[in-house]
Coordinates of C-alpha atoms and ligand atoms in Angstrom, one line a residue:
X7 CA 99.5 -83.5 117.7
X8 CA 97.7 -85.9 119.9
X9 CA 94.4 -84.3 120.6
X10 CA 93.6 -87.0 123.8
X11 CA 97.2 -85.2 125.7
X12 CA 96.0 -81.3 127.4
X13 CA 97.9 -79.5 128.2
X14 CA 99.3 -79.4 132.1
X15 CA 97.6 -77.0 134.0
X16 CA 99.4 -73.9 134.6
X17 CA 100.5 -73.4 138.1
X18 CA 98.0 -70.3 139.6
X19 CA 99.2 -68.0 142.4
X20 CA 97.1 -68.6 146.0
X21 CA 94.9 -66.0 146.0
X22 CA 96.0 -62.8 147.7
X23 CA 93.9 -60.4 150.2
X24 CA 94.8 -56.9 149.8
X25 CA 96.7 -54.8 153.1
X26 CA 95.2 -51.9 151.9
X27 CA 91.5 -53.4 150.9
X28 CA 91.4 -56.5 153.7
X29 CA 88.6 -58.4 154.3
X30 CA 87.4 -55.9 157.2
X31 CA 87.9 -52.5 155.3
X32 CA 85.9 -54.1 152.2
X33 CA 82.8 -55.2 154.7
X34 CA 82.9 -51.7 155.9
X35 CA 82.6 -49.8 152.0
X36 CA 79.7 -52.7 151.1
X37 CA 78.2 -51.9 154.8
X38 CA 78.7 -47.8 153.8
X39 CA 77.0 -48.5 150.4
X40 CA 74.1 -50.7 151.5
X41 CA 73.0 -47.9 154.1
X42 CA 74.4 -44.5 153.7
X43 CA 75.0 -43.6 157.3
X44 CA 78.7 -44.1 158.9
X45 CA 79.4 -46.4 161.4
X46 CA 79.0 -46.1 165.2
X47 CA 80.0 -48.0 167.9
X48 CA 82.0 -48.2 171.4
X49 CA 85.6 -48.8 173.2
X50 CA 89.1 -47.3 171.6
X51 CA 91.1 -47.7 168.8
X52 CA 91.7 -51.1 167.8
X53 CA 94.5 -50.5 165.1
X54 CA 97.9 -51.1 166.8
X55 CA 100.1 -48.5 167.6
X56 CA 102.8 -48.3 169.7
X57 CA 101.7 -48.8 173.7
X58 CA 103.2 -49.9 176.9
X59 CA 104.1 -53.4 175.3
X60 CA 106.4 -52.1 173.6
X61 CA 108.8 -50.7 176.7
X62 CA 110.6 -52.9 179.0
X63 CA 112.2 -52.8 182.7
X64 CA 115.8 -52.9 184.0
X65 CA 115.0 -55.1 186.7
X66 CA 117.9 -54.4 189.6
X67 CA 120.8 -56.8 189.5
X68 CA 124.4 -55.4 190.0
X69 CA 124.0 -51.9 190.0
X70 CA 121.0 -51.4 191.2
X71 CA 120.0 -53.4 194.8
X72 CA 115.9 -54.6 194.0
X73 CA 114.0 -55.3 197.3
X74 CA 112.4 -58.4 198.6
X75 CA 109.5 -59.2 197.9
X76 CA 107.5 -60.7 200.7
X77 CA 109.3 -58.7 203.4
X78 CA 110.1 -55.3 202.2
X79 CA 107.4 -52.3 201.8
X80 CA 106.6 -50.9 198.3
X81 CA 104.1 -48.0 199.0
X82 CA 101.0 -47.6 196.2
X83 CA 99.0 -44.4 197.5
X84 CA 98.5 -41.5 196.2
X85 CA 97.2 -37.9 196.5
X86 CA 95.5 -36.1 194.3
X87 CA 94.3 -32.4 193.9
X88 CA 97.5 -30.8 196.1
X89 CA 97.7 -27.7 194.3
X90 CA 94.6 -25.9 196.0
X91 CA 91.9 -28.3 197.5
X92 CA 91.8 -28.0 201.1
X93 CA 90.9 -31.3 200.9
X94 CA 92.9 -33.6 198.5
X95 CA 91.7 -37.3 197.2
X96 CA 93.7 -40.0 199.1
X97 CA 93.8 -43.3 197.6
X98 CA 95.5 -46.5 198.3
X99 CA 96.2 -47.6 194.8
X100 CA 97.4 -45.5 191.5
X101 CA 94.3 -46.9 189.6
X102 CA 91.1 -44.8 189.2
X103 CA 88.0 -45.8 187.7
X104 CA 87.6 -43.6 184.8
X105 CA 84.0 -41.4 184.3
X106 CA 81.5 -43.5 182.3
X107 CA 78.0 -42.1 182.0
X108 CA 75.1 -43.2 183.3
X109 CA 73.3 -44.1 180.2
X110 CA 75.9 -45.3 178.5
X111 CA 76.3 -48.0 182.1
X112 CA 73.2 -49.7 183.8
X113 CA 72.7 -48.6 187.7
X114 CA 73.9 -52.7 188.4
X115 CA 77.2 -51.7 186.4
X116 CA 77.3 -48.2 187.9
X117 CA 76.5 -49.7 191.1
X118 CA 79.6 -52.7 190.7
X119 CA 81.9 -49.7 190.0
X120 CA 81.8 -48.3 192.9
X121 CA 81.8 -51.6 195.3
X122 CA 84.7 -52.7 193.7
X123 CA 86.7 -49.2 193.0
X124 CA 85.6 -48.7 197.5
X125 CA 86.5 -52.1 198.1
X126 CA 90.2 -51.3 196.6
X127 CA 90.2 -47.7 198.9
X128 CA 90.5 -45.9 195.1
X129 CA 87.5 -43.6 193.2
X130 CA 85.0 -44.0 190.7
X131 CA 83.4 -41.0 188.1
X132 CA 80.1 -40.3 187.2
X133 CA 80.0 -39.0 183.4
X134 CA 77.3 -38.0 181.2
X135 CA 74.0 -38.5 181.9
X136 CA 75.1 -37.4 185.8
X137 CA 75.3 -38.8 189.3
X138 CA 73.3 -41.9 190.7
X139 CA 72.2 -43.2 193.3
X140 CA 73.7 -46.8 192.9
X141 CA 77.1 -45.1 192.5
X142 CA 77.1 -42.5 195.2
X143 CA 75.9 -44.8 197.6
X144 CA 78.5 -47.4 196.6
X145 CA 81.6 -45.3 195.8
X146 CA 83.8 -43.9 198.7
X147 CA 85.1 -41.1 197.0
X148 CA 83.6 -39.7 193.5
X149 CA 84.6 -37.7 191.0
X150 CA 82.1 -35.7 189.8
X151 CA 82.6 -34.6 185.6
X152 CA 81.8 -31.3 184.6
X153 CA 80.6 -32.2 180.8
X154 CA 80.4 -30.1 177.6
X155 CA 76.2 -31.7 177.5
X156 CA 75.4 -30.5 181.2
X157 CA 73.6 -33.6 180.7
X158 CA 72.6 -34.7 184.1
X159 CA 74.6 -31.9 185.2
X160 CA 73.2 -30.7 189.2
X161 CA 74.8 -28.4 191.5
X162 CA 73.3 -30.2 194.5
X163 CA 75.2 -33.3 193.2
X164 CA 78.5 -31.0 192.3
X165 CA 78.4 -30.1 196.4
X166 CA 78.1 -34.4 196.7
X167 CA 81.1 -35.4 195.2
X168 CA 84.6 -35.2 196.2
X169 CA 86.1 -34.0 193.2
X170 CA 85.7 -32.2 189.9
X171 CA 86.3 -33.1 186.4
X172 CA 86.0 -30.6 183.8
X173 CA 86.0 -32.7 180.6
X174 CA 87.2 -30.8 177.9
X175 CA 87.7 -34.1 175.5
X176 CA 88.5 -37.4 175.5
X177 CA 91.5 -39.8 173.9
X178 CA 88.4 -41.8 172.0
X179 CA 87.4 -38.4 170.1
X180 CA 89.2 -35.4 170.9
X181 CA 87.2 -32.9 168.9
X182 CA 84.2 -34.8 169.1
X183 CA 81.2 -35.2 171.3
X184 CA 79.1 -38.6 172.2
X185 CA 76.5 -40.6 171.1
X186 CA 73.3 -42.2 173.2
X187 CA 70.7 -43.8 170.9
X188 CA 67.3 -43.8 171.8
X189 CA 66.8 -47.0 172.7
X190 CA 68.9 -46.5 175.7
X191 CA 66.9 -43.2 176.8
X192 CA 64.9 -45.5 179.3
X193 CA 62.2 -43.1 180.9
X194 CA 64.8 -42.9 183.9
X195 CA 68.1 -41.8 181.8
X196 CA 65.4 -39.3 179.8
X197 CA 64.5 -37.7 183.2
X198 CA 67.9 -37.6 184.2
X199 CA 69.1 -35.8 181.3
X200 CA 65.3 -33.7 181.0
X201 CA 65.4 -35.0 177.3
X202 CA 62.6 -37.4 175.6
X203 CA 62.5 -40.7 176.1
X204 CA 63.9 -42.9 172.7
X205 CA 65.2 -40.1 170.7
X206 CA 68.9 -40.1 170.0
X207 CA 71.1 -37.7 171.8
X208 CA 74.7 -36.1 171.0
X209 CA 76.3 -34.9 173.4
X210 CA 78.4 -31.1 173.1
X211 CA 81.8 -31.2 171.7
X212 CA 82.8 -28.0 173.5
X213 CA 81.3 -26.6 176.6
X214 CA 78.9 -23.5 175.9
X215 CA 79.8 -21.4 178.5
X216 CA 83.6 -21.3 178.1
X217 CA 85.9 -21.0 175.1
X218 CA 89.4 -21.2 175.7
X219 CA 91.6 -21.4 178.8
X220 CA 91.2 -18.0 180.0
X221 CA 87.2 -18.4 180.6
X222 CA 88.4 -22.4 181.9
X223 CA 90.3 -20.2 184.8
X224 CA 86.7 -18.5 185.7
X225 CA 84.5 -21.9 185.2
X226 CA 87.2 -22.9 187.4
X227 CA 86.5 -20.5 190.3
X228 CA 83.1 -20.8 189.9
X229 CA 83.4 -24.6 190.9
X230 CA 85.3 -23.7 193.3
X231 CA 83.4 -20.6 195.1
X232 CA 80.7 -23.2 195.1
X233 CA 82.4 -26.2 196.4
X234 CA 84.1 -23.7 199.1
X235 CA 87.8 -24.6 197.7
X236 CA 87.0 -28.1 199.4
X237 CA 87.3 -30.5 196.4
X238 CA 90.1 -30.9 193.6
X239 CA 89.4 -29.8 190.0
X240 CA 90.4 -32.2 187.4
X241 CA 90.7 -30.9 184.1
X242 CA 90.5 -34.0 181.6
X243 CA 92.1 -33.7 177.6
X244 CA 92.2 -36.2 175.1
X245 CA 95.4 -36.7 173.2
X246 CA 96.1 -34.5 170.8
X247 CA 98.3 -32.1 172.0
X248 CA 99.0 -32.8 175.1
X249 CA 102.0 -30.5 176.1
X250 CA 100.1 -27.2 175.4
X251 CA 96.6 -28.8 176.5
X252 CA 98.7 -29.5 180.1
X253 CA 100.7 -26.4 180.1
X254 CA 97.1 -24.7 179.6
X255 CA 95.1 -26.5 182.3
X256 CA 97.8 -25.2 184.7
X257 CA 97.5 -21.9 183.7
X258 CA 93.6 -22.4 184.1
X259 CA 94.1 -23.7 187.5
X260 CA 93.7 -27.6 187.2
X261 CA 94.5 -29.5 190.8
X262 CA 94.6 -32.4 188.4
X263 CA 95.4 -33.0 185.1
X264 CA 93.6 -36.0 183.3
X265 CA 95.3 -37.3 179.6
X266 CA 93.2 -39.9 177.4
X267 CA 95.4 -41.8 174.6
X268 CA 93.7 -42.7 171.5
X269 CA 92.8 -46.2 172.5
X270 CA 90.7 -45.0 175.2
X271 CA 87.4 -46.5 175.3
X272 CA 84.1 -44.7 174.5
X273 CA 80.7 -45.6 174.6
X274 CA 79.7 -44.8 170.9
X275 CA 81.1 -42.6 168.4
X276 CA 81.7 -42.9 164.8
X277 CA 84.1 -45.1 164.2
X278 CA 86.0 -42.9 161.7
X279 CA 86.9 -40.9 165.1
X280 CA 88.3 -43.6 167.3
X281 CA 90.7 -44.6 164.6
X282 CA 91.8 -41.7 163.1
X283 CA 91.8 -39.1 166.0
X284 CA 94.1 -38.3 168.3
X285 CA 97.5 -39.3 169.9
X286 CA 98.6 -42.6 171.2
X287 CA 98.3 -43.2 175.2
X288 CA 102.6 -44.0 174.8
X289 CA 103.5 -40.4 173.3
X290 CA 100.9 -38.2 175.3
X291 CA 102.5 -39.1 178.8
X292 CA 106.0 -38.1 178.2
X293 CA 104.7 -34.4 176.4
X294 CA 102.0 -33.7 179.3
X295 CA 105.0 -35.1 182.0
X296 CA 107.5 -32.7 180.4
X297 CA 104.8 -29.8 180.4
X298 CA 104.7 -30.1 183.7
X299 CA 108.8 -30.3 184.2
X300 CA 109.0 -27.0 182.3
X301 CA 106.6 -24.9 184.3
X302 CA 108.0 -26.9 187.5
X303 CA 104.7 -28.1 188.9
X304 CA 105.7 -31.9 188.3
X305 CA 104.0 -33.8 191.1
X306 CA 102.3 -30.5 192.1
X307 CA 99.4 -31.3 189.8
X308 CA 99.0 -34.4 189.4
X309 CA 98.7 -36.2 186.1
X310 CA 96.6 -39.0 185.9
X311 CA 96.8 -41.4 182.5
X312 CA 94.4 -43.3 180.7
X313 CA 93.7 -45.1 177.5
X314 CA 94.4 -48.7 177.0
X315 CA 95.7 -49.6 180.2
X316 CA 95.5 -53.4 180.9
X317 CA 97.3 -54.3 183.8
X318 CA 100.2 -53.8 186.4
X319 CA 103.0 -53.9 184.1
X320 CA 101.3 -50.7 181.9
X321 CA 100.3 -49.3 185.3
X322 CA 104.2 -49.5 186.4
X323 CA 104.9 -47.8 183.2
X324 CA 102.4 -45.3 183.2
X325 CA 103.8 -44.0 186.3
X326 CA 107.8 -45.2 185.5
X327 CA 107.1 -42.2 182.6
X328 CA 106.1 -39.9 185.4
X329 CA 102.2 -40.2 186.0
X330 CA 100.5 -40.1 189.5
X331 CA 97.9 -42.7 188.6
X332 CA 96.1 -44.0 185.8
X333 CA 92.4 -44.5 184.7
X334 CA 90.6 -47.8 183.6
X335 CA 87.6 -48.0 181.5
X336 CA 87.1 -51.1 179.4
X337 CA 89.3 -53.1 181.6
X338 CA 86.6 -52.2 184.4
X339 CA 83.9 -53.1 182.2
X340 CA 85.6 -56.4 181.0
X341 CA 86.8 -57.2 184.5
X342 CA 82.7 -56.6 185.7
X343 CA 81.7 -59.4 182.7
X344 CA 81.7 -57.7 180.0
X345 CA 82.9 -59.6 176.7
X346 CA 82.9 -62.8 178.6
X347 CA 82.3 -65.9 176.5
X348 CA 79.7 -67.3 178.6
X349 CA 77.5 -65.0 176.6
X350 CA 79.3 -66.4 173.0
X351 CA 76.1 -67.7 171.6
X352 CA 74.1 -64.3 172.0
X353 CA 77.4 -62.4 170.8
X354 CA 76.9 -64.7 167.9
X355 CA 72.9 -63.7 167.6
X356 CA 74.2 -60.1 167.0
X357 CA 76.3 -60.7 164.8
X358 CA 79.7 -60.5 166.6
X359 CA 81.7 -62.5 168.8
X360 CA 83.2 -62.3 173.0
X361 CA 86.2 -60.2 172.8
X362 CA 84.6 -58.0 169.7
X363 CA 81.6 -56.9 170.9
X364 CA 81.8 -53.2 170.6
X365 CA 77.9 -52.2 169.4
X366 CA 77.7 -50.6 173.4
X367 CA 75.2 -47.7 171.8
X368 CA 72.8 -50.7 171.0
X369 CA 72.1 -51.4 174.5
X370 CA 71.7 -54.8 173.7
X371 CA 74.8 -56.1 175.9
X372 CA 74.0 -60.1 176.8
X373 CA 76.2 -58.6 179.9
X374 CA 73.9 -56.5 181.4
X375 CA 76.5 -53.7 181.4
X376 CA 75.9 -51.6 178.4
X377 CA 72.2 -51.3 178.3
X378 CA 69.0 -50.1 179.7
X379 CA 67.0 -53.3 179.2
X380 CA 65.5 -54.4 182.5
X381 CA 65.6 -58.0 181.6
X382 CA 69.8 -57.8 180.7
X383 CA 70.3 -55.5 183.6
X384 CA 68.9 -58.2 185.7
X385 CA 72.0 -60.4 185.1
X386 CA 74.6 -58.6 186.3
X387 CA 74.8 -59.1 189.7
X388 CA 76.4 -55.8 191.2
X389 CA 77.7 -57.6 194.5
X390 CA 79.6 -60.8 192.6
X391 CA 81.1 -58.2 189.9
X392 CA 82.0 -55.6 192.2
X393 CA 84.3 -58.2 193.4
X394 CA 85.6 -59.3 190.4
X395 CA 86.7 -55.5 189.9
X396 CA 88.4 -55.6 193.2
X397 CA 90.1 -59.0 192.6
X398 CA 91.7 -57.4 188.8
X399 CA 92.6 -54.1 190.6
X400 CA 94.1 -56.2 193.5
X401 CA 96.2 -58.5 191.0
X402 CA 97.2 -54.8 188.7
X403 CA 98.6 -53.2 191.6
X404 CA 100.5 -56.5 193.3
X405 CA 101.8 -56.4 189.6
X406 CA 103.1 -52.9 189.9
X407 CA 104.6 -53.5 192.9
X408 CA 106.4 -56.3 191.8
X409 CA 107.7 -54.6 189.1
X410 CA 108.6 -51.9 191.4
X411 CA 110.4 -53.7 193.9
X412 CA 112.6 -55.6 191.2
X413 CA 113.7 -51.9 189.5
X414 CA 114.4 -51.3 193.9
X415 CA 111.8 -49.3 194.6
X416 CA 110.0 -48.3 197.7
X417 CA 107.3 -46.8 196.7
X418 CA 105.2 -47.2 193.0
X419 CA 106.1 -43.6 192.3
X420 CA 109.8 -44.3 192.7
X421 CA 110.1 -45.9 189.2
X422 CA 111.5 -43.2 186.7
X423 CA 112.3 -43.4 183.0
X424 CA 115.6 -44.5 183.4
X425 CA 114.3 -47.7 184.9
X426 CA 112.7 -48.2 181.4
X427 CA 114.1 -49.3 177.9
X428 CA 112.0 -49.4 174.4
X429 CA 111.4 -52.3 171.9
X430 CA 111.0 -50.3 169.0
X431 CA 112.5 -46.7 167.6
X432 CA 108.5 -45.5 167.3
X433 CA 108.5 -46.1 171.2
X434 CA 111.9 -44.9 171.8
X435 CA 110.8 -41.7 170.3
X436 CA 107.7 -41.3 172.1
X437 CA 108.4 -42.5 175.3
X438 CA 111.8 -40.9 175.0
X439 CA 113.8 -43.4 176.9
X440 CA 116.9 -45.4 175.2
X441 CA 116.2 -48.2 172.3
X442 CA 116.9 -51.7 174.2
X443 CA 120.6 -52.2 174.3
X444 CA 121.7 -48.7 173.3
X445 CA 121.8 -45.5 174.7
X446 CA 120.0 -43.9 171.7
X447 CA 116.7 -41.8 172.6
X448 CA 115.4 -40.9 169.4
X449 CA 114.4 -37.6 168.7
X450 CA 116.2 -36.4 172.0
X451 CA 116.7 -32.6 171.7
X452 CA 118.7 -32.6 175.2
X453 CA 115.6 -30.6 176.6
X454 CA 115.3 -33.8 178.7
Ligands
FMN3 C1 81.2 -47.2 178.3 C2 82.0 -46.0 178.4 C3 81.4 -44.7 178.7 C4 82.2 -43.6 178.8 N1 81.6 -42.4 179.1 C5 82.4 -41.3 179.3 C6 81.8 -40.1 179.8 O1 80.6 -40.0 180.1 N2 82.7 -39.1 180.0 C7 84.0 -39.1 179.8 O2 84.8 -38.2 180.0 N3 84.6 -40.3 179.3 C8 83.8 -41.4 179.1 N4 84.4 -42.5 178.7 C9 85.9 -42.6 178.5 C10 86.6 -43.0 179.8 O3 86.4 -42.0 180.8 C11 88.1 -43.2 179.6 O4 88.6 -42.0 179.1 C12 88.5 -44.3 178.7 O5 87.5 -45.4 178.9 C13 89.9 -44.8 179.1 O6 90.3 -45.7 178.2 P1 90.2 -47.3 178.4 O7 88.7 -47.6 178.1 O8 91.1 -47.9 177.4 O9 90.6 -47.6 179.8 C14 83.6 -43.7 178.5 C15 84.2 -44.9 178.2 C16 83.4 -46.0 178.2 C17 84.1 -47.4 177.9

């Protein structure tokens, strides 16, 4: 054989990335071994699971009539806390801006909330770390939460607001509590909370004072008594299991009934929680609606969605599935500035990117949203943002209505299941309306 002739190379395979060990779960294990402590960090679940994009609308056409769009009325208010409050929440749009703590938000962000959320006739909530000025002042009607941590927690302040939320959990970590680090326990958020300044705080995963729904019913009174029956109690659940959590927050007396999906947003927890916890936003609505259907107080209490919501089309949904209104918490954030590329190069500084910065318990937010730092804080301008927020819950709701009018709707809470049609079986089944192009509802017990 002729020694100068090798051998062709033999053909190699491209080289193949694992599903199971990909390129982020691998960073994560070295991450685990190089420190020893798990990870923490902010907003929802960012796996995909099956959400609002995966339901469509029957837009009208033979037989259904749709309405005109520049000429005929589609109504978007809404009442909440019917049940008992002598006096109920009135709002102009289905939208809510979901409780975010103080602490978690700057005042500028806090303050932004509330301009915008007052600007649109709709609410705001405090959340841990208690009431502020900035968003008092700025908000037209607040919701005031009742939190496992009492962190903040005032009765002068309960008597300010204009409703109650008891928080029982949240979609982000139901089971869980929060996280602040203590380099966001400015000497303000530590005399808010009368806690040290820079130490880290958890918050409470279950309220001390109550244990199950029967106390809830007296916590419950108690606000009451001392709100003089005035304001609406919102009871708020994450995911998990949301027909019993409803049916039990009726029993307990809820005015309101609040249910966070999995995705919902947080402002740090471990990150093990937010992916692996809870329910998605898609298959708690339709359990908490029929809750409601079965003890017949549908539309008596009022169920109010949140977790991942985006824009109109999910708000149209949202409600199409038989909520009153939903709540928005990153898209608040992102419509105030947050994540915006102007801000790529110091997203790059910390290691991430716009659209993946997440590390909200740093309080190192180039934004000047998530943090305590004077000198970030200072950039967010709480009049310009609070506009922004108004403009994205302007465009959501003239979305809503536009997909309202098309299904022939008058009114925003006209839409119904039946105007709706899933992509996939997994959203067929949760949602329980038909697969597109069949009359097949998965998993349909004829309960329905
Ligand atoms: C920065 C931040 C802080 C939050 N703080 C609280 C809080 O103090 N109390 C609470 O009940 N929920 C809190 N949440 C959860 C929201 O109230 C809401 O359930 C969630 O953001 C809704 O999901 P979304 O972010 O996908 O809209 C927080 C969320 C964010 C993003």
């Amino acid at each position: 054989m002729n020694e100068h002739i090798k051998p062709p190379a033999a053909p190699r395979t491209l080289p193949r990335e694992s599903a199971t060990f990909d390129a982020y779960t691998m960073s994560e294990i070295r991450r685990a071994a190089a420190t020893g402590i798990y990870d923490i960090r902010g907003a929802g679940a960012k796996r995909k699971v099956p959400h609002f994009d995966d339901l469509l609308f029957l837009g009208a056409s033979m037989s259904r009539y749709p309405l005109e769009g520049y000429r005929e009325r589609c109504g978007t208010d809404v009442v909440l806390g019917t049940r008992f409050a002598k006096k109920p929440i009135h709002l102009k749009i289905p939208i809510t801006i979901a409780g975010m703590s103080f602490g978690s938000l700057s005042g500028p962000a806090k303050e932004a909330l509330g301009r915008g959320a007052t600007a649109m006739g709709t609410s705001t909530t405090t959340g841990d770390g208690g009431m502020t000025q900035e968003e008092r002042g700025h908000s037209q009607t607040l919701v005031y939460q009742y939190l496992p941590s009492r962190y903040g927690m005032n009765p002068d302040d309960i008597r300010k607001a204009d409703a109650i939320e008891v928080v029982v959990g949240q979609g982000a970590k139901p089971g869980g509590g929060g996280m602040l680090l203590g380099q966001k326990i400015s000497p303000r958020v530590a005399k808010m909370r009368t806690l040290p300044e820079g130490i880290d705080q958890r918050s409470a995963c279950r309220h001390p004072d109550w244990t199950g729904p029967d106390d809830l019913e007296i916590k419950i009174e108690e606000l009451r008594e001392i709100t003089d029956w005035e304001k609406p109690i919102y009871v708020k659940v994450g995911a998990a299991r949301p027909y019993y959590d409803t049916a039990l927050s009726v029993k307990a007396g809820a005015d309101v009934i609040v249910v966070d999906g999995m995705q919902g947003g947080t402002a740090a927890t471990q990150e093990v929680f937010i992916e692996n916890v809870g329910i998605p936003t898609l298959a708690a609505v339709r359990q908490a609606v029929k809750a409601l259907q079965d003890l017949g107080m549908h539309r008596k209490v009022q169920l109010i969605v949140s977790g991942g919501i985006r824009n109109g089309a999910d708000v149209a949904k949202a409600l199409a599935l038989g909520a009153d209104a939903v709540a928005i918490g990153t898209a608040a954030l992102v419509a105030l500035g947050d994540n915006d590329p102007q801000w790529e190069s110091e997203y790059e500084a910390l290691g991430t990117r716009a659209g993946a910065y997440d590390d909200w318990h740093e309080g190192r937010d180039p934004a000047g949203i998530t943090t305590q730092d004077p000198e970030l804080m200072k950039r967010l301008d709480p009049v310009r943002a609070g506009r922004r927020l108004a403009n994205y819950l302007a465009v959501m709701t003239l979305e809503a209505q536009t997909i309202a009018r098309a299904c022939g709707k008058s009114h925003v809470h006209n839409l119904e299941p039946e105007d709706l049609v899933a992509l996939t079986i997994e959203a067929a089944a949760m949602a329980q309306v038909p697969l597109a192009g069949t009359n097949w509802v998965p998993g349909q017990d004829g309960r329905f």
